Coordinates of C-alpha atoms in Angstrom, one line a residue:
X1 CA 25.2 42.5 -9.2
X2 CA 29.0 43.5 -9.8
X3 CA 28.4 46.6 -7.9
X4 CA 27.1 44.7 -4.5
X5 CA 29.8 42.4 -4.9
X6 CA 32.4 45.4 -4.7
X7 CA 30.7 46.6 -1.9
X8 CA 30.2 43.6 0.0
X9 CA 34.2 43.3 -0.5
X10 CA 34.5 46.6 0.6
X11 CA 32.4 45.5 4.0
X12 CA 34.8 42.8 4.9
X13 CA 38.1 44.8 5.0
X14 CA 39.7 44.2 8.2
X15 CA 42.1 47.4 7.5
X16 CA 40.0 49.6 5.9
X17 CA 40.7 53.4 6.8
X18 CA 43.9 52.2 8.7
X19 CA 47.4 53.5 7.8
X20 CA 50.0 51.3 7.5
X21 CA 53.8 51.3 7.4
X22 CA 55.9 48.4 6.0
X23 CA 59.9 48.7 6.3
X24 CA 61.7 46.0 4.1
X25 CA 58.3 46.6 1.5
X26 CA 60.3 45.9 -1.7
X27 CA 61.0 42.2 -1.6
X28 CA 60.4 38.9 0.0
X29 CA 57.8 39.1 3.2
X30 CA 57.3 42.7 3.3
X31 CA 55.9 43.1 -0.4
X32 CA 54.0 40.3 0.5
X33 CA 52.5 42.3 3.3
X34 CA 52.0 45.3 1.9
X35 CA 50.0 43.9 -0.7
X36 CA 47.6 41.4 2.0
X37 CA 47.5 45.2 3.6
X38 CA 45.9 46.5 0.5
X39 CA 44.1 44.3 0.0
X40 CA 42.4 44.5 3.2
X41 CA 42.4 48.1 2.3
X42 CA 44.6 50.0 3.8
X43 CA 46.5 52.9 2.9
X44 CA 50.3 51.7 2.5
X45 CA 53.3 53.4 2.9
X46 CA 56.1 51.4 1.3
X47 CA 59.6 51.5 2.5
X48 CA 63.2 50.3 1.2
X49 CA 66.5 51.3 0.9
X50 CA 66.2 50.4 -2.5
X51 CA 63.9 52.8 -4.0
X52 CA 63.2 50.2 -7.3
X53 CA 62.2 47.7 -5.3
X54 CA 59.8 49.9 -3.8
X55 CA 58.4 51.6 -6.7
X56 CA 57.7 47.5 -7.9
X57 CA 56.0 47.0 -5.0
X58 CA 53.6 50.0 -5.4
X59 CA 53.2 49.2 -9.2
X60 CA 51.3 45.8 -7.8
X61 CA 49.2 47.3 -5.1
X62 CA 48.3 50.8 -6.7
X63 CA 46.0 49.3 -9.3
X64 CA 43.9 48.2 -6.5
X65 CA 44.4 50.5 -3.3
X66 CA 44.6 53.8 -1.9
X67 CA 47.7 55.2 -4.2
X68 CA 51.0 53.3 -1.9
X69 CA 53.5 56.0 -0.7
X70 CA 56.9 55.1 -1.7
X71 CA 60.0 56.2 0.6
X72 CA 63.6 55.3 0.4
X73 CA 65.0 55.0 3.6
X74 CA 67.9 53.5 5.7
X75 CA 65.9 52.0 9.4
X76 CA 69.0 52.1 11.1
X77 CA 69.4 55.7 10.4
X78 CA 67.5 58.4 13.0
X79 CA 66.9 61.5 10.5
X80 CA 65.7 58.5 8.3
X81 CA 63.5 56.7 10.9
X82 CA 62.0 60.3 11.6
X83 CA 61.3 60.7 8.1
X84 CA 59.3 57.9 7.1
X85 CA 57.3 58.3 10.4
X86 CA 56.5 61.9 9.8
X87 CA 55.5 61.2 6.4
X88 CA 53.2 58.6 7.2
X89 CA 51.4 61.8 8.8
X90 CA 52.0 64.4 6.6
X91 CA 50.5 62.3 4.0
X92 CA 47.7 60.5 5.4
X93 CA 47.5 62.3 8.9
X94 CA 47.6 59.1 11.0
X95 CA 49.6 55.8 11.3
X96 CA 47.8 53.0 12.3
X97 CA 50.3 50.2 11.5
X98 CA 54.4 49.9 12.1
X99 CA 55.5 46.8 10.7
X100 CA 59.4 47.0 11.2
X101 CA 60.0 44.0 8.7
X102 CA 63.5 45.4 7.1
X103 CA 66.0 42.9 8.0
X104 CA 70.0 42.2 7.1
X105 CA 71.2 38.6 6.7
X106 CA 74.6 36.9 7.5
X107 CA 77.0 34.7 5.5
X108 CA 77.4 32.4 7.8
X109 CA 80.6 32.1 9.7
X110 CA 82.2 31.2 12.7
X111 CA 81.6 33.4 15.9
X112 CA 85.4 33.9 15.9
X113 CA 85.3 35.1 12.1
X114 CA 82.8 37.5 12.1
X115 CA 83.4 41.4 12.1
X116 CA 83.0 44.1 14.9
X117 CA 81.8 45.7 11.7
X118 CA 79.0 43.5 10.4
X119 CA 77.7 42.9 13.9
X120 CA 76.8 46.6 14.0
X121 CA 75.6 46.3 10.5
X122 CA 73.1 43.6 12.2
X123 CA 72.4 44.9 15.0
X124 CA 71.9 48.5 13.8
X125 CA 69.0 47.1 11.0
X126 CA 67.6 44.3 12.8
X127 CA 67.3 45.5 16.5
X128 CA 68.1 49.3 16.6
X129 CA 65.6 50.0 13.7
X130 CA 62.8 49.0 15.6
X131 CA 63.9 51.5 18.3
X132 CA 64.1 54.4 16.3
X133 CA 61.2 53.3 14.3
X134 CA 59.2 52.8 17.4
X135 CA 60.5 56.0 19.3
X136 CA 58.7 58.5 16.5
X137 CA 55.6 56.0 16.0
X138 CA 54.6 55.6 19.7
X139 CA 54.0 59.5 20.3
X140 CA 51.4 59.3 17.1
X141 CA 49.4 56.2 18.0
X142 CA 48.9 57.9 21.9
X143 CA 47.7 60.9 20.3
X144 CA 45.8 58.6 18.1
X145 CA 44.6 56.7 21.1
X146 CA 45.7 53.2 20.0
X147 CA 48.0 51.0 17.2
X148 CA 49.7 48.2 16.2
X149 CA 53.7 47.5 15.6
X150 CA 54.4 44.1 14.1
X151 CA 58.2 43.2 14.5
X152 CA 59.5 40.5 11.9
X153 CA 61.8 38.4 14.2
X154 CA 62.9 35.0 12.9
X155 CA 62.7 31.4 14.6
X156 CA 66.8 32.3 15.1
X157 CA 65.6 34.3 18.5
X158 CA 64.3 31.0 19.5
X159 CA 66.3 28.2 17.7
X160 CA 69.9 29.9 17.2
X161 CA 71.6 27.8 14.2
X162 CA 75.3 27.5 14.4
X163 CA 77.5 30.0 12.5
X164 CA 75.1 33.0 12.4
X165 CA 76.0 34.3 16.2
X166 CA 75.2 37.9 15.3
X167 CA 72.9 37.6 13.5
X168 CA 70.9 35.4 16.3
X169 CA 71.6 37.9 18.6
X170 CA 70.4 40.6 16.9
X171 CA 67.1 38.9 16.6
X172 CA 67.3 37.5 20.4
X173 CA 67.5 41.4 20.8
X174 CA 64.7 42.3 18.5
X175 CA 62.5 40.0 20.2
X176 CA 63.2 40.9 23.8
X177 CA 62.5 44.3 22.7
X178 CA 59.0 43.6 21.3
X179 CA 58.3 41.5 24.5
X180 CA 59.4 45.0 26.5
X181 CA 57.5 47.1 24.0
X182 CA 54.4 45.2 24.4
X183 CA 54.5 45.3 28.4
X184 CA 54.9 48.8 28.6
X185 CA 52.6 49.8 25.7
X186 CA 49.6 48.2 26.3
X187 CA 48.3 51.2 28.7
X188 CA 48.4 53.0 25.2
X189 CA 46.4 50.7 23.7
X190 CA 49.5 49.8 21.3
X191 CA 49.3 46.2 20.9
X192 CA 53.1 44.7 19.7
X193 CA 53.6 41.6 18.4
X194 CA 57.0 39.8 17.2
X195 CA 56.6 37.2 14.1
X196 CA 59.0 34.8 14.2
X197 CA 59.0 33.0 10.2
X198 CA 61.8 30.0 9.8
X199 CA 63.7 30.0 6.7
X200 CA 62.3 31.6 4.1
X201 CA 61.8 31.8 0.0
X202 CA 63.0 35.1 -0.5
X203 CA 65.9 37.0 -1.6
X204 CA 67.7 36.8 1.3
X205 CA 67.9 33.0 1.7
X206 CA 70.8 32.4 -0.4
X207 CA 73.1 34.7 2.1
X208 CA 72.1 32.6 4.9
X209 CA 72.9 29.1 2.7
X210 CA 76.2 30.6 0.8
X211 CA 74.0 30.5 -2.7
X212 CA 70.7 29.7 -4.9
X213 CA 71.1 26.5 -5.6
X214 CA 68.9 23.2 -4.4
X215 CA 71.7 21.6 -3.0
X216 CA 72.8 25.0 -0.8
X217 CA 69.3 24.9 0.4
X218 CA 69.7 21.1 1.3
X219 CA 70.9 21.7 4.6
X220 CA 68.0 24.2 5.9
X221 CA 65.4 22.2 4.2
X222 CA 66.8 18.9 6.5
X223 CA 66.3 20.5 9.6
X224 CA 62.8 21.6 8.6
X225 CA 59.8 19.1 9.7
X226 CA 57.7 20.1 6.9
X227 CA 60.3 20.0 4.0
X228 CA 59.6 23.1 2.6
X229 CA 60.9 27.0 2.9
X230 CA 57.7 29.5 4.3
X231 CA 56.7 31.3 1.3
X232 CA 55.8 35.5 1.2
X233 CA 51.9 35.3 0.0

């Protein structure tokens, strides 16, 4: 019948009863996330600096998941890395799942071009994010007695491009950090993991290639063996 269907659905959920939290959730890979996460039935809290975005997101999962939690949030902020932590808790009294997904993308330019100020800017949302996201998240999962914190790198901490020196960096950073955060966690039983995605078909693509167009994406697609962008699913 219908109903043993839904229930032998319900069975297989790999994340049912888990809490999750998914920085970057209004757009490209994170919305993408968010809604495999509700699928697999967990309770999602969805966060982006643009609260729209958000509230999009939660519009597509709610209709088949635990209501989403949307909160509009700055990662490279403290008072907002706190926030979305401690709301995670307030809300659902647990987090089970960090995903620190939220990333900024460069124009590229030469190393000699590029500002003191937008290498912050990368460093402070791609690497110090998962810091401060981490620092508030580890003291829940120990109470807890376990979690998981899924860092969205890029293939750049592995295969730097020319052109985009901070921004490689900042991921080189991000995933040294994971690599740190995973040695010293797993007494916790908090497993970290970095995922490192080549070029992607998401909004922020067309910063990285300088526009939208197929011939701006020429370039990337060359250096790709399989001809084709990965694709949020």
């Amino acid at each position: 019948t219908a109903e043993a269907g839904l229930k032998a659905c319900a069975t297989n959920m790999r994340l049912q009863n888990k809490v999750a939290l998914v920085t970057g959730g209004g757009s490209g890979f994170g919305a993408a996330i968010c809604r495999r996460f509700a699928e697999e039935g967990a309770s999602v809290l969805v966060v982006d600096r643009d609260a729209v975005a958000g509230e999009r997101t939660a519009r597509e999962i709610g209709v088949t998941a635990t209501a989403p939690v949307v909160i509009a949030a700055d990662v490279s902020s403290p008072a907002d890395a706190r926030r979305m932590i401690q709301t995670a808790v307030d809300t659902f009294g647990r987090l089970d799942i960090l995903v620190n997904n939220a990333g900024r993308a460069q124009t590229p330019l030469p190393f000699t071009s590029t500002s003191e100020d937008e290498f912050d800017r990368l460093f402070a949302v791609n690497a110090k994010a998962i810091f401060l996201a981490a620092q508030h998240a580890v003291p829940v999962m120990r109470r807890q007695g376990g979690g998981v914190i899924l860092n969205t790198v890029s293939v750049a901490a592995i295969r730097p491009r020319p052109n985009l020196t901070a921004y490689n960096s900042s991921k080189g950073a991000a995933l040294v950090m994971s690599k740190s955060l995973a040695i010293e966690l797993a007494p916790d039983n908090i497993r970290v993991n970095a995922i490192c995605p080549g070029p992607g078909d998401t909004p922020m693509l067309a910063t990285f290639v300088g526009g939208d167009s197929a011939a701006h994406r020429a370039p990337f697609l060359s250096s790709i063996p399989l001809g084709r962008l990965t694709a949020p699913l």
